Amino acid sequence: MARRDIAGIFKSTVLGAALVAGSALAAQAQDPGDQAFGPFGGGSGNQLELSATTAFTTDYVFRGISQTNQNPAVQGSLDASYGMFYVGMWGSNVDFADSLEIDYYGGIAPTIGGFDLDIGVLWYTYPGANGIDIVEIKTGGSYTFGDAFTLGVTNYWGTDSDYDVLEVGGEYAFANEWFNFFTPSVSGVVGFQWADAGTDYTYWNAGLTLGFLDNWAADIRYWDTDLSDIGCGGAPGAGDNCDGRVVGTISASF
């Protein structure tokens, strides 16, 4: 079965689950005596939660391709959630489109039968540049085995152009601290992107994340793609922006 067919099946499954979650929400609204959404999490006792993240990275890599011509980036996000609902914005310097990217996103993240789902919309904007804003739909699902290993699949597809992205990722969180200070985890992603008009390619990453001081994290990660320098020619900057590289990131969440 072709990867694009698999993505279509996954997309339909997650959207169907979202309809089930929506039905549960409707039932909840009609029965104010109920104080929870049952298997979907959340409820009338939910509170609005706000968070922010700042990060410095040696290279802003998106789906295997450097967006900063292999130079550092300063990034930040603001997020708000209420039960299963969330909205947020994220920004970074880039090496094209007047050197700024601001993304907006929102969606729902219900839990059904132990599976964490994520159905949302992402809007990539580049202030000052015309005609390159992108809107994507996202459907994702993950499952955590025990308290340590999480496996997930996410599908993105563009609304203005016919392309699909399918990502498979996993993360393992170690139970014990390292040196009584670091909370370690290892993770990786394999992604496939294909388009009716454009270059199809595969990308992947693998890395180690060390959490410390409650809200800080340091990440070291290797990225690569199967794109040649010629195939990468349509990407921002030079053709070697698609080559393998090690990226270091330090971040703080509040």
Short mmCIF file of C-alpha atoms in Angstrom, two decimals:
data_model
loop_
_atom_site.label_atom_id
_atom_site.label_comp_id
_atom_site.label_asym_id
_atom_site.label_seq_id
_atom_site.Cartn_x
_atom_site.Cartn_y
_atom_site.Cartn_z
CA MET A 1 0.00 0.00 0.00
CA ALA A 2 1.36 3.45 -0.94
CA ARG A 3 2.35 5.82 1.85
CA ARG A 4 -0.18 8.37 0.62
CA ASP A 5 -2.96 5.79 0.90
CA ILE A 6 -1.84 5.02 4.44
CA ALA A 7 -1.92 8.74 5.26
CA GLY A 8 -5.47 8.96 3.89
CA ILE A 9 -6.65 6.05 6.04
CA PHE A 10 -4.98 7.53 9.12
CA LYS A 11 -6.49 10.95 8.41
CA SER A 12 -10.01 9.50 8.11
CA THR A 13 -9.60 7.49 11.31
CA VAL A 14 -8.49 10.45 13.41
CA LEU A 15 -11.15 12.76 11.98
CA GLY A 16 -13.76 10.11 12.72
CA ALA A 17 -12.54 9.97 16.31
CA ALA A 18 -12.81 13.77 16.44
CA LEU A 19 -16.49 13.50 15.45
CA VAL A 20 -17.01 11.04 18.30
CA ALA A 21 -15.34 13.49 20.67
CA GLY A 22 -17.57 16.27 19.33
CA SER A 23 -20.65 14.15 20.01
CA ALA A 24 -19.48 13.65 23.58
CA LEU A 25 -19.06 17.40 23.95
CA ALA A 26 -22.58 17.99 22.66
CA ALA A 27 -23.97 15.47 25.12
CA GLN A 28 -22.04 17.16 27.90
CA ALA A 29 -23.51 20.54 26.97
CA GLN A 30 -27.04 19.08 27.18
CA ASP A 31 -26.44 17.50 30.59
CA PRO A 32 -25.00 20.10 32.96
CA GLY A 33 -25.13 17.59 35.79
CA ASP A 34 -22.20 15.74 34.24
CA GLN A 35 -18.87 17.10 35.42
CA ALA A 36 -16.52 15.39 32.96
CA PHE A 37 -16.18 14.30 29.37
CA GLY A 38 -15.66 10.68 30.38
CA PRO A 39 -12.96 9.02 28.26
CA PHE A 40 -12.21 12.29 26.47
CA GLY A 41 -10.75 14.08 29.49
CA GLY A 42 -11.51 17.62 30.61
CA GLY A 43 -14.80 18.87 32.00
CA SER A 44 -16.55 21.84 33.52
CA GLY A 45 -13.88 21.96 36.22
CA ASN A 46 -11.18 22.75 33.68
CA GLN A 47 -9.11 25.87 34.05
CA LEU A 48 -7.47 28.07 31.47
CA GLU A 49 -3.75 27.30 31.35
CA LEU A 50 -1.15 29.63 29.84
CA SER A 51 2.44 28.76 28.98
CA ALA A 52 5.41 30.16 27.09
CA THR A 53 8.65 28.76 25.73
CA THR A 54 11.86 30.43 24.61
CA ALA A 55 14.66 28.63 22.77
CA PHE A 56 18.03 29.15 21.12
CA THR A 57 19.02 26.65 18.43
CA THR A 58 22.14 26.33 16.29
CA ASP A 59 19.96 25.77 13.18
CA TYR A 60 16.22 26.01 12.54
CA VAL A 61 15.51 22.74 10.69
CA PHE A 62 11.97 22.11 9.42
CA ARG A 63 11.21 18.69 8.00
CA GLY A 64 14.88 18.09 7.42
CA ILE A 65 15.64 21.40 5.66
CA SER A 66 17.45 24.34 7.24
CA GLN A 67 15.32 27.49 7.28
CA THR A 68 18.19 29.72 8.43
CA ASN A 69 20.85 28.73 5.88
CA GLN A 70 22.52 26.66 8.65
CA ASN A 71 22.72 29.63 11.01
CA PRO A 72 21.35 29.97 14.59
CA ALA A 73 17.79 30.96 15.44
CA VAL A 74 16.00 32.47 18.43
CA GLN A 75 12.49 31.10 18.87
CA GLY A 76 9.53 31.49 21.18
CA SER A 77 5.93 30.44 21.68
CA LEU A 78 2.81 31.42 23.62
CA ASP A 79 0.12 28.82 24.30
CA ALA A 80 -3.29 28.65 25.95
CA SER A 81 -5.35 25.55 26.67
CA TYR A 82 -8.70 24.76 28.24
CA GLY A 83 -9.46 21.10 28.63
CA MET A 84 -8.93 19.50 25.24
CA PHE A 85 -8.88 22.83 23.37
CA TYR A 86 -5.69 24.75 22.61
CA VAL A 87 -4.45 27.79 20.66
CA GLY A 88 -1.01 29.30 20.30
CA MET A 89 1.57 31.15 18.28
CA TRP A 90 5.25 30.48 17.55
CA GLY A 91 7.97 32.59 15.99
CA SER A 92 11.52 32.31 14.67
CA ASN A 93 14.00 34.18 12.52
CA VAL A 94 14.51 32.61 9.06
CA ASP A 95 16.87 33.30 6.20
CA PHE A 96 14.15 34.27 3.71
CA ALA A 97 10.82 36.15 3.62
CA ASP A 98 12.18 39.22 5.40
CA SER A 99 13.83 36.98 8.02
CA LEU A 100 10.78 36.32 10.19
CA GLU A 101 8.26 33.49 10.53
CA ILE A 102 5.21 33.65 12.80
CA ASP A 103 2.91 30.63 13.03
CA TYR A 104 -0.57 30.40 14.53
CA TYR A 105 -2.31 27.18 15.49
CA GLY A 106 -5.31 25.79 17.29
CA GLY A 107 -7.21 22.56 17.72
CA ILE A 108 -8.46 19.89 20.04
CA ALA A 109 -6.46 17.15 21.78
CA PRO A 110 -8.86 14.57 23.24
CA THR A 111 -7.88 11.26 24.84
CA ILE A 112 -9.91 8.25 23.72
CA GLY A 113 -9.26 4.80 25.12
CA GLY A 114 -5.72 5.70 26.14
CA PHE A 115 -4.88 7.23 22.74
CA ASP A 116 -3.95 10.92 22.71
CA LEU A 117 -5.34 12.54 19.56
CA ASP A 118 -4.54 15.94 18.05
CA ILE A 119 -6.69 17.55 15.36
CA GLY A 120 -5.70 21.10 14.47
CA VAL A 121 -4.97 23.85 11.97
CA LEU A 122 -1.59 25.54 11.45
CA TRP A 123 -1.09 28.87 9.67
CA TYR A 124 2.51 29.65 8.68
CA THR A 125 2.99 33.39 8.03
CA TYR A 126 5.94 35.49 6.90
CA PRO A 127 5.23 39.18 7.70
CA GLY A 128 6.33 41.51 4.93
CA ALA A 129 6.36 38.78 2.27
CA ASN A 130 3.49 38.28 -0.16
CA GLY A 131 1.95 35.05 -1.32
CA ILE A 132 3.87 32.47 0.69
CA ASP A 133 1.60 32.00 3.73
CA ILE A 134 0.65 28.33 4.18
CA VAL A 135 -2.32 26.71 5.94
CA GLU A 136 -2.11 23.06 6.99
CA ILE A 137 -4.51 20.63 8.61
CA LYS A 138 -3.01 18.27 11.18
CA THR A 139 -4.31 14.93 12.45
CA GLY A 140 -2.22 13.01 14.94
CA GLY A 141 -2.39 10.22 17.46
CA SER A 142 -0.04 8.73 20.03
CA TYR A 143 -0.04 6.04 22.68
CA THR A 144 2.18 5.71 25.75
CA PHE A 145 3.22 2.23 26.80
CA GLY A 146 3.67 2.20 30.55
CA ASP A 147 5.16 5.48 31.66
CA ALA A 148 8.20 5.45 29.41
CA PHE A 149 7.70 4.78 25.69
CA THR A 150 5.43 6.89 23.45
CA LEU A 151 4.76 6.08 19.81
CA GLY A 152 2.92 8.51 17.53
CA VAL A 153 1.83 9.15 13.95
CA THR A 154 0.96 12.58 12.51
CA ASN A 155 -0.36 13.58 9.09
CA TYR A 156 -0.18 17.14 7.70
CA TRP A 157 -1.73 18.28 4.44
CA GLY A 158 -1.81 21.63 2.73
CA THR A 159 -5.06 23.39 1.97
CA ASP A 160 -3.68 25.65 -0.80
CA SER A 161 -1.61 23.02 -2.61
CA ASP A 162 -1.87 19.27 -2.95
CA TYR A 163 0.79 17.80 -0.67
CA ASP A 164 0.91 15.43 2.28
CA VAL A 165 3.36 14.80 5.09
CA LEU A 166 3.32 11.63 7.20
CA GLU A 167 5.49 11.43 10.32
CA VAL A 168 6.15 8.48 12.62
CA GLY A 169 7.90 9.27 15.88
CA GLY A 170 8.82 7.72 19.20
CA GLU A 171 10.19 8.83 22.56
CA TYR A 172 11.60 6.90 25.51
CA ALA A 173 11.86 8.66 28.89
CA PHE A 174 14.38 7.19 31.32
CA ALA A 175 13.07 6.53 34.81
CA ASN A 176 16.14 7.70 36.73
CA GLU A 177 17.91 11.04 36.74
CA TRP A 178 21.45 11.28 35.44
CA PHE A 179 23.91 12.71 37.97
CA ASN A 180 20.89 13.53 40.18
CA PHE A 181 20.27 16.52 37.93
CA PHE A 182 19.21 15.64 34.35
CA THR A 183 15.94 14.02 33.31
CA PRO A 184 16.89 12.23 30.06
CA SER A 185 14.86 11.02 27.10
CA VAL A 186 15.67 9.86 23.59
CA SER A 187 13.41 10.46 20.59
CA GLY A 188 13.29 10.31 16.84
CA VAL A 189 11.07 10.97 13.82
CA VAL A 190 10.86 9.61 10.30
CA GLY A 191 8.86 11.75 7.88
CA PHE A 192 7.71 11.39 4.28
CA GLN A 193 6.61 14.35 2.18
CA TRP A 194 5.14 14.11 -1.29
CA ALA A 195 3.36 16.56 -3.57
CA ASP A 196 1.59 16.48 -6.92
CA ALA A 197 3.89 19.27 -8.10
CA GLY A 198 7.25 19.17 -6.39
CA THR A 199 9.90 16.91 -4.94
CA ASP A 200 9.01 13.87 -2.85
CA TYR A 201 11.50 13.08 -0.11
CA THR A 202 12.16 11.39 3.23
CA TYR A 203 13.63 13.04 6.33
CA TRP A 204 14.50 11.85 9.79
CA ASN A 205 16.03 12.88 13.11
CA ALA A 206 17.21 11.25 16.32
CA GLY A 207 18.42 12.89 19.50
CA LEU A 208 18.85 13.11 23.25
CA THR A 209 17.00 15.61 25.47
CA LEU A 210 18.13 16.46 28.99
CA GLY A 211 15.63 18.25 31.22
CA PHE A 212 16.97 20.18 34.21
CA LEU A 213 15.97 22.79 36.80
CA ASP A 214 12.26 21.93 36.34
CA ASN A 215 11.65 24.03 33.22
CA TRP A 216 14.91 23.92 31.21
CA ALA A 217 15.95 21.44 28.52
CA ALA A 218 19.01 20.84 26.35
CA ASP A 219 18.64 18.85 23.13
CA ILE A 220 21.24 17.45 20.75
CA ARG A 221 19.82 16.03 17.51
CA TYR A 222 20.97 14.70 14.16
CA TRP A 223 18.88 15.58 11.07
CA ASP A 224 19.13 14.22 7.54
CA THR A 225 17.16 13.80 4.30
CA ASP A 226 17.46 11.76 1.12
CA LEU A 227 17.49 14.93 -1.01
CA SER A 228 20.49 15.63 -3.21
CA ASP A 229 21.92 19.14 -3.46
CA ILE A 230 20.12 19.47 -6.81
CA GLY A 231 16.85 18.22 -5.33
CA CYS A 232 17.25 20.70 -2.49
CA GLY A 233 17.69 23.59 -4.90
CA GLY A 234 14.12 24.79 -4.41
CA ALA A 235 14.61 25.12 -0.65
CA PRO A 236 15.59 28.43 0.99
CA GLY A 237 19.28 29.09 0.69
CA ALA A 238 21.96 26.80 -0.70
CA GLY A 239 21.50 23.20 -1.83
CA ASP A 240 23.37 21.81 1.18
CA ASN A 241 20.56 22.96 3.50
CA CYS A 242 19.16 19.44 3.12
CA ASP A 243 22.38 17.67 4.15
CA GLY A 244 22.86 15.84 7.42
CA ARG A 245 23.70 18.01 10.42
CA VAL A 246 23.86 18.04 14.20
CA VAL A 247 21.63 20.64 15.86
CA GLY A 248 21.84 21.79 19.46
CA THR A 249 18.97 23.54 21.23
CA ILE A 250 18.46 24.92 24.72
CA SER A 251 14.99 25.98 25.85
CA ALA A 252 13.04 27.16 28.86
CA SER A 253 9.31 26.79 29.51
CA PHE A 254 7.18 28.88 31.83
#
